[in-house]
Short mmCIF file of C-alpha atoms in Angstrom, two decimals:
data_model
loop_
_atom_site.label_atom_id
_atom_site.label_comp_id
_atom_site.label_asym_id
_atom_site.label_seq_id
_atom_site.Cartn_x
_atom_site.Cartn_y
_atom_site.Cartn_z
CA MET A 672 -64.86 -45.03 -16.70
CA GLY A 673 -61.25 -46.94 -15.76
CA ARG A 674 -59.80 -45.77 -19.35
CA LEU A 675 -61.08 -41.83 -17.53
CA MET A 676 -59.47 -42.74 -14.48
CA PHE A 677 -56.07 -43.67 -16.63
CA MET A 678 -55.84 -40.91 -18.72
CA SER A 679 -56.41 -38.51 -15.63
CA LEU A 680 -53.56 -40.37 -13.73
CA PHE A 681 -51.38 -40.03 -16.96
CA LEU A 682 -52.00 -36.46 -17.33
CA PHE A 683 -51.01 -35.59 -13.65
CA ALA A 684 -47.92 -37.71 -14.16
CA ALA A 685 -46.77 -36.22 -16.83
CA THR A 686 -47.72 -32.72 -15.38
CA MET A 687 -45.86 -33.57 -11.92
CA SER A 688 -42.57 -34.81 -14.06
CA PHE A 689 -42.89 -31.73 -16.40
CA ALA A 690 -42.57 -30.19 -13.11
CA GLN A 691 -40.13 -31.62 -11.57
CA TYR A 692 -37.53 -30.92 -14.07
CA ARG A 693 -37.97 -27.39 -14.83
CA THR A 694 -35.05 -25.62 -14.82
CA ASP A 695 -36.31 -21.81 -14.34
CA LYS A 696 -35.69 -19.24 -11.95
CA VAL A 697 -39.07 -20.09 -10.39
CA TYR A 698 -38.42 -23.71 -9.73
CA GLU A 699 -34.97 -23.26 -8.52
CA SER A 700 -35.92 -20.71 -5.87
CA LEU A 701 -37.88 -23.31 -4.15
CA TYR A 702 -34.52 -25.17 -3.06
CA ASP A 703 -33.03 -22.06 -1.91
CA SER A 704 -31.94 -21.43 1.65
CA GLU A 705 -33.06 -18.00 3.38
CA THR A 706 -29.84 -16.79 3.19
CA VAL A 707 -29.69 -17.38 -0.36
CA SER A 708 -33.35 -16.21 -1.16
CA TYR A 709 -32.37 -12.96 0.84
CA PHE A 710 -29.14 -12.43 -1.06
CA LYS A 711 -31.40 -12.76 -4.40
CA LYS A 712 -34.12 -10.50 -3.39
CA HIS A 713 -31.06 -7.41 -2.32
CA VAL A 714 -29.08 -8.12 -5.60
CA SER A 715 -32.11 -8.07 -7.51
CA TYR A 716 -33.04 -4.74 -6.34
CA LEU A 717 -29.81 -3.29 -6.05
CA SER A 718 -28.56 -3.71 -9.54
CA SER A 719 -32.51 -3.71 -11.20
CA ASP A 720 -32.28 -1.12 -14.18
CA ALA A 721 -34.47 1.23 -12.11
CA LEU A 722 -31.51 2.01 -10.11
CA ALA A 723 -29.84 2.78 -13.39
CA GLY A 724 -26.30 1.97 -12.67
CA ARG A 725 -26.19 3.99 -9.39
CA ARG A 726 -23.45 6.48 -10.46
CA ALA A 727 -22.54 8.57 -7.91
CA CYS A 728 -24.74 11.55 -7.21
CA SER A 729 -27.35 10.50 -8.87
CA GLU A 730 -31.26 9.26 -7.96
CA GLY A 731 -30.20 5.46 -8.06
CA GLU A 732 -27.54 5.84 -6.17
CA ARG A 733 -29.94 7.69 -3.15
CA ALA A 734 -32.24 4.70 -3.39
CA ALA A 735 -29.75 2.46 -2.78
CA ALA A 736 -28.83 4.28 -0.09
CA GLY A 737 -32.55 4.24 1.35
CA TYR A 738 -32.83 0.23 0.90
CA LEU A 739 -29.81 -0.13 2.69
CA TYR A 740 -30.69 1.88 5.61
CA GLU A 741 -34.17 0.14 5.57
CA HIS A 742 -32.45 -3.54 6.03
CA LEU A 743 -29.57 -2.31 8.22
CA LYS A 744 -31.93 -0.87 10.85
CA LYS A 745 -34.45 -3.96 9.92
CA ALA A 746 -30.85 -6.28 11.38
CA GLY A 747 -30.94 -4.29 14.45
CA VAL A 748 -28.27 -1.75 13.78
CA ASP A 749 -28.66 1.62 15.70
CA MET A 750 -28.36 4.05 12.51
CA LEU A 751 -26.38 6.98 12.86
CA VAL A 752 -27.50 9.06 9.79
CA PRO A 753 -31.36 10.21 8.24
CA GLU A 754 -33.01 7.69 6.37
CA TYR A 755 -31.73 8.23 3.00
CA GLY A 756 -28.05 8.96 4.69
CA ASP A 757 -25.43 11.35 5.54
CA GLU A 758 -24.66 13.61 2.97
CA PHE A 759 -21.55 15.41 1.49
CA GLY A 760 -20.68 17.81 -1.64
CA ILE A 761 -18.40 16.77 -4.13
CA VAL A 762 -17.34 19.54 -6.14
CA GLN A 763 -16.94 19.24 -10.34
CA ASP A 764 -14.38 20.67 -12.40
CA GLY A 765 -16.69 23.26 -13.53
CA GLY A 766 -17.50 24.32 -9.90
CA ASP A 767 -21.03 22.48 -9.49
CA THR A 768 -21.19 20.94 -6.36
CA LEU A 769 -22.65 17.31 -6.87
CA VAL A 770 -24.47 16.04 -3.39
CA SER A 771 -23.49 11.72 -2.18
CA ARG A 772 -24.00 10.01 1.11
CA ASN A 773 -22.84 7.37 3.54
CA VAL A 774 -25.19 5.53 5.39
CA TYR A 775 -24.16 3.88 8.66
CA GLY A 776 -24.51 2.77 12.18
CA PHE A 777 -23.31 0.67 14.75
CA ILE A 778 -23.54 -2.29 17.44
CA GLN A 779 -22.69 -2.00 20.54
CA GLY A 780 -19.92 -4.29 22.11
CA TYR A 781 -20.35 -5.30 25.61
CA ASP A 782 -16.80 -5.42 27.26
CA ARG A 783 -16.74 -2.23 29.30
CA THR A 784 -12.88 -1.88 27.98
CA LEU A 785 -13.30 -2.13 24.31
CA ARG A 786 -16.59 -1.22 23.46
CA ASP A 787 -15.84 2.03 22.28
CA ARG A 788 -13.30 0.73 19.95
CA TYR A 789 -14.62 0.25 16.63
CA ILE A 790 -14.41 -2.17 13.52
CA VAL A 791 -16.03 -0.96 10.74
CA ILE A 792 -17.42 -3.39 7.83
CA GLY A 793 -18.01 -1.33 4.81
CA ALA A 794 -19.56 -1.35 1.37
CA ARG A 795 -19.49 0.76 -1.66
CA MET A 796 -23.17 1.97 -3.31
CA ASP A 797 -22.17 3.39 -6.46
CA ASN A 798 -21.43 1.91 -9.75
CA LEU A 799 -20.56 3.56 -13.17
CA GLY A 800 -24.35 4.80 -13.83
CA ILE A 801 -25.14 4.93 -17.96
CA ASN A 802 -23.78 5.47 -20.99
CA GLU A 803 -25.93 6.89 -23.52
CA MET A 804 -24.37 6.87 -27.07
CA THR A 805 -25.71 6.73 -31.15
CA VAL A 806 -26.00 3.63 -32.60
CA ASP A 807 -27.04 3.60 -36.56
CA GLY A 808 -28.43 6.95 -36.04
CA LYS A 809 -30.75 5.98 -32.76
CA LYS A 810 -29.89 7.02 -29.15
CA VAL A 811 -29.01 3.80 -27.19
CA THR A 812 -28.66 3.53 -23.36
CA GLN A 813 -26.44 1.21 -21.46
CA ILE A 814 -27.07 0.23 -17.83
CA TYR A 815 -23.81 -0.60 -16.02
CA ASN A 816 -26.08 -2.51 -13.44
CA GLY A 817 -23.55 -3.51 -11.05
CA ALA A 818 -24.66 -7.17 -9.70
CA ASN A 819 -21.10 -7.81 -8.73
CA GLY A 820 -19.70 -4.93 -8.33
CA ASN A 821 -20.77 -3.99 -5.90
CA ALA A 822 -24.88 -4.89 -5.36
CA SER A 823 -23.28 -8.04 -4.03
CA GLY A 824 -21.17 -6.55 -1.26
CA MET A 825 -23.81 -4.49 -0.17
CA ALA A 826 -26.25 -7.83 -0.01
CA MET A 827 -23.33 -9.13 2.10
CA LEU A 828 -23.02 -6.01 4.26
CA ILE A 829 -26.92 -6.38 5.34
CA GLU A 830 -27.01 -10.49 5.75
CA LEU A 831 -23.19 -9.86 7.99
CA ALA A 832 -25.10 -6.98 9.94
CA LYS A 833 -28.29 -9.55 10.62
CA LYS A 834 -25.65 -12.66 11.85
CA LEU A 835 -23.39 -9.89 13.59
CA SER A 836 -26.78 -8.42 15.46
CA THR A 837 -28.30 -11.53 16.51
CA ASN A 838 -25.08 -12.68 18.27
CA SER A 839 -23.98 -9.21 19.44
CA ILE A 840 -23.68 -10.23 23.18
CA ILE A 841 -20.54 -11.96 22.08
CA LEU A 842 -18.92 -8.98 20.41
CA ARG A 843 -16.29 -7.22 22.41
CA ARG A 844 -15.75 -4.15 20.20
CA SER A 845 -18.56 -2.45 18.54
CA VAL A 846 -19.15 -2.63 14.85
CA ILE A 847 -19.94 0.07 12.48
CA PHE A 848 -21.34 -0.76 9.00
CA ILE A 849 -21.37 1.66 6.52
CA GLY A 850 -22.00 1.99 3.03
CA PHE A 851 -19.75 4.31 1.22
CA GLY A 852 -21.21 6.74 -1.45
CA ALA A 853 -18.75 8.45 -4.31
CA SER A 854 -16.60 5.32 -3.79
CA CYS A 855 -15.70 5.39 -7.55
CA ASN A 856 -14.85 9.24 -7.31
CA SER A 857 -11.80 8.32 -5.23
CA TYR A 858 -13.46 6.64 -2.38
CA ALA A 859 -14.73 10.42 -1.57
CA GLY A 860 -17.72 8.66 1.22
CA ALA A 861 -14.94 6.63 2.95
CA TRP A 862 -12.76 10.02 3.20
CA TYR A 863 -15.75 12.21 4.12
CA PHE A 864 -16.71 9.72 6.75
CA LEU A 865 -12.41 9.13 8.61
CA ASN A 866 -12.19 12.74 7.92
CA ARG A 867 -15.64 14.63 8.06
CA ALA A 868 -18.29 13.09 9.66
CA PHE A 869 -16.72 10.24 12.27
CA LYS A 870 -15.67 11.78 15.43
CA ASP A 871 -14.16 8.96 17.06
CA THR A 872 -11.43 7.90 14.10
CA ALA A 873 -8.63 7.37 16.65
CA ASN A 874 -10.70 4.74 17.88
CA ILE A 875 -11.28 2.88 15.01
CA ASP A 876 -9.00 -0.51 15.52
CA ALA A 877 -9.39 -2.37 11.73
CA MET A 878 -11.28 -2.19 8.74
CA ILE A 879 -13.11 -4.78 6.87
CA ASN A 880 -13.93 -3.86 2.50
CA LEU A 881 -16.84 -5.99 1.33
CA ASP A 882 -16.23 -5.47 -2.61
CA MET A 883 -17.04 -7.99 -5.55
CA LEU A 884 -18.34 -11.22 -3.58
CA GLY A 885 -20.88 -12.43 -5.68
CA LEU A 886 -18.30 -15.15 -7.95
CA GLY A 887 -16.72 -17.28 -5.55
CA THR A 888 -16.29 -20.39 -8.09
CA ASP A 889 -13.78 -18.22 -9.44
CA GLY A 890 -12.14 -17.82 -6.52
CA PHE A 891 -12.20 -16.02 -2.88
CA TYR A 892 -9.73 -13.60 -1.95
CA ALA A 893 -8.30 -11.43 1.42
CA PHE A 894 -6.04 -8.53 0.92
CA THR A 895 -4.70 -7.53 3.93
CA SER A 896 -1.76 -4.96 2.05
CA SER A 897 0.57 -7.64 4.16
CA ASN A 898 -0.57 -6.67 7.65
CA LYS A 899 1.26 -9.01 9.62
CA ASP A 900 -1.67 -9.33 12.55
CA LEU A 901 -4.60 -9.54 9.87
CA ASN A 902 -2.79 -12.17 8.03
CA ALA A 903 -2.03 -14.08 11.32
CA MET A 904 -5.36 -13.99 12.39
CA ILE A 905 -6.25 -15.51 8.62
CA SER A 906 -3.82 -17.88 8.87
CA ARG A 907 -4.90 -18.97 11.99
CA MET A 908 -8.37 -19.45 10.71
CA GLU A 909 -6.87 -21.58 8.15
CA GLY A 910 -6.89 -24.57 11.16
CA GLU A 911 -10.52 -24.18 11.74
CA LEU A 912 -13.51 -25.43 10.19
CA GLN A 913 -14.98 -23.10 7.33
CA PRO A 914 -17.24 -23.82 4.24
CA VAL A 915 -14.61 -21.93 2.65
CA HIS A 916 -11.52 -20.23 3.38
CA PRO A 917 -10.01 -17.14 1.31
CA VAL A 918 -6.45 -17.18 -0.48
CA LEU A 919 -4.32 -14.60 1.18
CA THR A 920 -3.56 -12.66 -1.94
CA ALA A 921 -0.65 -9.70 -2.01
CA ALA A 922 -1.80 -8.48 -5.14
CA GLU A 923 -4.57 -5.87 -4.74
CA PRO A 924 -7.68 -7.20 -6.30
CA TYR A 925 -9.25 -3.94 -7.27
CA PRO A 926 -8.61 -0.60 -5.17
CA SER A 927 -11.23 0.47 -3.43
CA ASP A 928 -12.83 2.34 0.12
CA HIS A 929 -10.33 0.44 2.09
CA ARG A 930 -7.26 2.98 0.58
CA ALA A 931 -8.70 5.40 2.51
CA PHE A 932 -8.07 3.65 5.89
CA TYR A 933 -4.78 3.19 4.64
CA SER A 934 -4.04 6.38 4.42
CA MET A 935 -5.08 6.91 8.07
CA GLU A 936 -2.95 4.13 9.10
CA LYS A 937 -6.14 1.58 9.99
CA PRO A 938 -5.44 -1.86 9.28
CA SER A 939 -8.01 -3.27 6.61
CA VAL A 940 -8.89 -6.42 5.10
CA MET A 941 -10.43 -6.77 1.27
CA PHE A 942 -12.39 -9.82 0.85
CA THR A 943 -13.51 -10.37 -2.74
CA THR A 944 -14.21 -12.70 -5.46
CA GLY A 945 -11.57 -10.72 -7.60
CA LYS A 946 -11.85 -9.24 -10.84
CA TYR A 947 -14.04 -11.01 -13.73
CA PRO A 948 -14.99 -10.39 -17.32
CA GLU A 949 -18.38 -8.73 -16.88
CA HIS A 950 -16.44 -5.91 -14.56
CA ASN A 951 -17.37 -2.42 -15.50
CA THR A 952 -19.37 -3.55 -18.54
CA PRO A 953 -23.17 -3.60 -19.02
CA LYS A 954 -22.99 -7.64 -18.97
CA ASP A 955 -22.40 -7.28 -15.27
CA ILE A 956 -26.01 -8.09 -14.14
CA GLU A 957 -27.85 -10.35 -11.68
CA ASP A 958 -27.45 -13.76 -13.72
CA ILE A 959 -23.58 -13.64 -13.26
CA ILE A 960 -23.77 -14.47 -9.40
CA ASP A 961 -23.36 -17.45 -7.31
CA TYR A 962 -25.18 -17.25 -4.39
CA ASP A 963 -24.52 -20.51 -3.07
CA SER A 964 -21.12 -19.52 -2.94
CA MET A 965 -22.15 -16.03 -1.54
CA GLU A 966 -23.28 -17.95 1.31
CA LYS A 967 -20.08 -19.89 2.16
CA GLU A 968 -18.45 -16.66 2.17
CA LEU A 969 -20.69 -14.98 4.79
CA GLU A 970 -20.01 -17.62 7.34
CA TYR A 971 -16.45 -17.35 6.82
CA ILE A 972 -16.67 -13.13 7.02
CA TYR A 973 -18.95 -13.46 9.80
CA ASN A 974 -16.65 -15.97 11.80
CA PHE A 975 -13.52 -13.30 10.91
CA SER A 976 -15.45 -10.19 11.85
CA VAL A 977 -16.17 -12.52 15.70
CA ASN A 978 -12.77 -12.67 15.95
CA LEU A 979 -11.32 -9.21 14.70
CA THR A 980 -14.10 -7.90 17.31
CA ASN A 981 -12.74 -9.73 20.06
CA THR A 982 -9.14 -9.34 19.31
CA GLU A 983 -7.51 -9.05 23.23
CA GLY A 984 -4.52 -6.46 22.13
CA PRO A 985 -3.94 -3.92 19.58
CA ILE A 986 -3.93 -4.61 16.12
CA TYR A 987 -1.01 -2.76 14.58
CA PHE A 988 -0.75 -0.72 10.95
CA ARG A 989 2.58 -0.28 11.23
CA ASN A 990 5.48 -2.30 13.15
CA PRO A 991 5.62 -1.12 16.50
CA GLU A 992 9.19 -0.03 16.51
CA THR A 993 8.21 2.68 13.63
CA PRO A 994 8.27 5.78 15.65
CA ALA A 995 5.12 8.51 14.81
CA ARG A 996 6.65 11.63 13.11
CA GLY A 997 7.63 14.20 16.05
CA PRO A 998 6.84 17.74 16.59
CA ALA A 999 8.95 18.63 13.48
CA TYR A 1000 6.35 17.28 11.26
CA ASP A 1001 3.18 19.34 13.40
CA ASP A 1002 2.61 21.12 9.97
CA VAL A 1003 2.41 18.37 7.63
CA VAL A 1004 -1.26 18.13 5.97
CA PRO A 1005 -2.31 14.62 5.01
CA TYR A 1006 -3.10 14.23 1.38
CA PHE A 1007 -6.48 13.74 1.38
CA ASP A 1008 -7.45 17.05 3.61
CA CYS A 1009 -5.69 19.25 1.27
CA ASP A 1010 -7.95 22.09 -0.45
CA GLN A 1011 -5.91 21.48 -3.92
CA ARG A 1012 -4.26 17.64 -3.33
CA PRO A 1013 -1.11 17.11 -4.94
CA MET A 1014 -0.49 16.15 -8.49
CA PHE A 1015 2.09 13.86 -10.25
CA LEU A 1016 1.95 14.42 -14.40
CA ASN A 1017 -1.02 16.72 -13.91
CA SER A 1018 -2.90 14.11 -11.95
CA ALA A 1019 -4.39 14.03 -8.34
CA ASP A 1020 -5.59 10.79 -8.41
CA PRO A 1021 -2.50 8.66 -6.50
CA ARG A 1022 -2.57 5.58 -8.95
CA GLN A 1023 -1.25 8.24 -11.66
CA PHE A 1024 1.76 8.08 -9.37
CA MET A 1025 2.29 4.39 -8.71
CA GLU A 1026 1.18 3.55 -13.06
CA LYS A 1027 3.29 6.04 -14.33
CA TRP A 1028 6.18 6.08 -11.93
CA VAL A 1029 6.61 3.49 -8.88
CA TYR A 1030 5.77 0.51 -11.52
CA GLN A 1031 7.64 1.79 -14.49
CA TYR A 1032 10.60 2.09 -12.49
CA LEU A 1033 10.87 -0.34 -9.86
CA ARG A 1034 13.09 -3.26 -10.18
CA TYR A 1035 12.78 -6.44 -8.15
CA PRO A 1036 15.61 -7.86 -6.42
CA GLU A 1037 17.36 -10.94 -8.21
CA GLU A 1038 17.71 -12.13 -4.34
CA ALA A 1039 14.63 -12.00 -3.95
CA VAL A 1040 13.33 -13.78 -7.14
CA ARG A 1041 15.07 -16.79 -5.87
CA GLU A 1042 14.25 -16.78 -2.47
CA GLY A 1043 10.29 -16.45 -3.77
CA ILE A 1044 10.14 -13.44 -1.67
CA GLN A 1045 6.56 -11.01 -1.89
CA GLY A 1046 4.41 -9.17 -0.35
CA ASN A 1047 3.52 -5.39 0.05
CA VAL A 1048 5.71 -2.71 1.16
CA ILE A 1049 3.85 0.56 2.95
CA VAL A 1050 5.94 3.71 2.12
CA ASP A 1051 5.15 7.36 3.67
CA PHE A 1052 6.58 10.33 2.36
CA ILE A 1053 6.38 14.14 2.38
CA ILE A 1054 5.65 16.47 -0.32
CA GLY A 1055 7.22 19.84 -0.14
CA LYS A 1056 5.99 23.08 -0.52
CA ASP A 1057 8.29 22.92 -3.50
CA GLY A 1058 7.41 19.84 -4.92
CA ASN A 1059 10.28 17.61 -4.02
CA VAL A 1060 9.53 14.54 -2.44
CA THR A 1061 11.08 13.87 0.79
CA ASP A 1062 11.20 12.36 4.14
CA VAL A 1063 10.56 8.51 2.29
CA ARG A 1064 10.22 5.65 5.16
CA VAL A 1065 8.63 2.32 5.54
CA VAL A 1066 6.16 1.92 7.93
CA ARG A 1067 5.51 -1.49 7.03
CA GLY A 1068 7.94 -3.77 5.79
CA GLN A 1069 8.24 -6.71 4.24
CA ASP A 1070 11.34 -8.04 3.98
CA PRO A 1071 14.71 -6.00 3.39
CA LEU A 1072 15.48 -6.19 -0.20
CA LEU A 1073 11.85 -5.27 -0.90
CA ASP A 1074 11.59 -2.26 1.92
CA GLU A 1075 14.85 -0.99 0.22
CA GLU A 1076 13.98 -1.03 -3.71
CA ALA A 1077 10.74 0.46 -2.68
CA LEU A 1078 12.59 3.27 -0.95
CA ARG A 1079 14.82 3.75 -4.11
CA VAL A 1080 12.04 4.30 -6.28
CA VAL A 1081 10.26 6.71 -4.10
CA LYS A 1082 12.99 8.76 -3.21
CA ALA A 1083 13.82 8.88 -7.08
CA SER A 1084 10.53 10.36 -7.69
CA PRO A 1085 9.97 13.57 -10.01
CA LYS A 1086 8.51 16.84 -8.94
CA TRP A 1087 5.25 17.13 -7.50
CA ARG A 1088 2.54 19.96 -8.02
CA PRO A 1089 2.40 20.49 -4.26
CA GLY A 1090 -0.76 20.32 -2.36
CA ARG A 1091 -2.49 23.71 -1.13
CA VAL A 1092 -4.79 24.55 1.57
CA ASN A 1093 -6.66 27.83 1.66
CA GLY A 1094 -4.78 28.94 -1.67
CA GLN A 1095 -1.48 28.32 0.18
CA LYS A 1096 0.74 25.55 -0.38
CA VAL A 1097 1.71 23.00 2.29
CA ARG A 1098 3.99 19.99 3.10
CA THR A 1099 1.62 17.15 2.69
CA SER A 1100 2.37 13.32 3.50
CA MET A 1101 1.13 10.18 1.51
CA THR A 1102 1.30 6.72 1.90
CA ILE A 1103 1.15 4.25 -0.50
CA SER A 1104 1.18 0.36 -0.65
CA VAL A 1105 4.01 -0.77 -3.15
CA GLU A 1106 3.09 -4.49 -4.67
CA PHE A 1107 5.62 -6.82 -5.41
CA ARG A 1108 4.52 -10.14 -6.79
CA LEU A 1109 5.97 -13.12 -8.22
CA GLU A 1110 4.01 -15.17 -11.20
CA LYS A 1111 3.48 -18.52 -10.89
CA LYS A 1112 6.53 -20.74 -11.96
CA GLY A 1113 6.46 -21.92 -15.44
CA THR A 1114 4.87 -19.17 -17.15
CA GLY A 1115 8.36 -17.53 -18.26
CA LYS A 1116 8.08 -14.37 -16.28
CA ARG A 1117 10.61 -13.38 -13.74
CA PHE A 1118 7.77 -11.13 -11.55
CA GLY A 1119 4.77 -9.47 -12.78
CA ILE A 1120 3.67 -6.49 -10.78
CA LYS A 1121 0.29 -5.23 -11.16
CA LYS A 1122 -0.26 -1.69 -12.40
#
């Protein structure tokens, strides 16, 4: 009897020891915080094979929209769109129209003087979808699951909405939460929201973009395009106790929906953990996500959002002394409003102009290199009906040395193919962010400009 009891106790202890040191996901999840558990749930679904990479205008993107709608509503957000989002069409080169969608709602601010002003917090919903190819005579399907790009951002949006909704009594401005459709198609969802869907665009004070936030061990960054007001807020928060602080970077980590807000002259900040080896590959799957870092980022972004929402005065996009263009420019059409957008070297994508012209011919001023001056210069200009670039000016400067160089390069631009509205050529306005970035000392490079 005693021997049997001993053997039973031995087997029980061995079983407990085995369980104690198991490392598979089932047992790891026992130690997850509630927030981490929710993050895992969101990312697991949004980056699953069932959603087939969430290509813009696909059923996978539609499913992601439905998921986002459901969880924003559960979080207490007043939804402003149907269950599967506010639909819009994207005209393809062959003339076919594909349907994408935005999902959004809001939390009402309490301050009578500021509750009709808005802070927009957004995350892109789509990714690259699938790629079908033939290998050794067999059809192979690759899925671009997009766990970090951008299931992580959508998960952050949902959990941030929960926290802000729970504490809505302290929010002076109203907050709009939005998942952007067709972001990979030149930020079509963001453009549609700003130019067609939302009627109070003038009342948007600032935008927070959440994109690729799942790899915090590789860094956590804030990109503001050197906006002085947003930079000042981030700098002030450096003196506060936070679980993590972002690195304020002058280098744009990744082009995303904040660019559409820049075009509308809305101050914007992009929070991200930056590019990574699995970016835009089939290896961007749930296993690479660092959920514990995401939880720390959530706490910081929540505190930043509260501070931004409760800012007393205006949040400026341009220097206050930079005047808006006068009546002589009433016939000028914004770039994104053109039926046929202006084209540079046969491309309507603004990145073509940046990569093939601006960054090819930009010269970093020697004095700025010696003084360690870097940052982004916001420049706007007019593309005339004849394709010439005119009326170039700095909207938000960084330093006279950098400002002058940015103006020089843009003013020297070759002709564009002009934009059209209703088939007629129009004068078109464009706003770009010209980046000057110094390499770290010891690299042997004088400067590096991201292309």
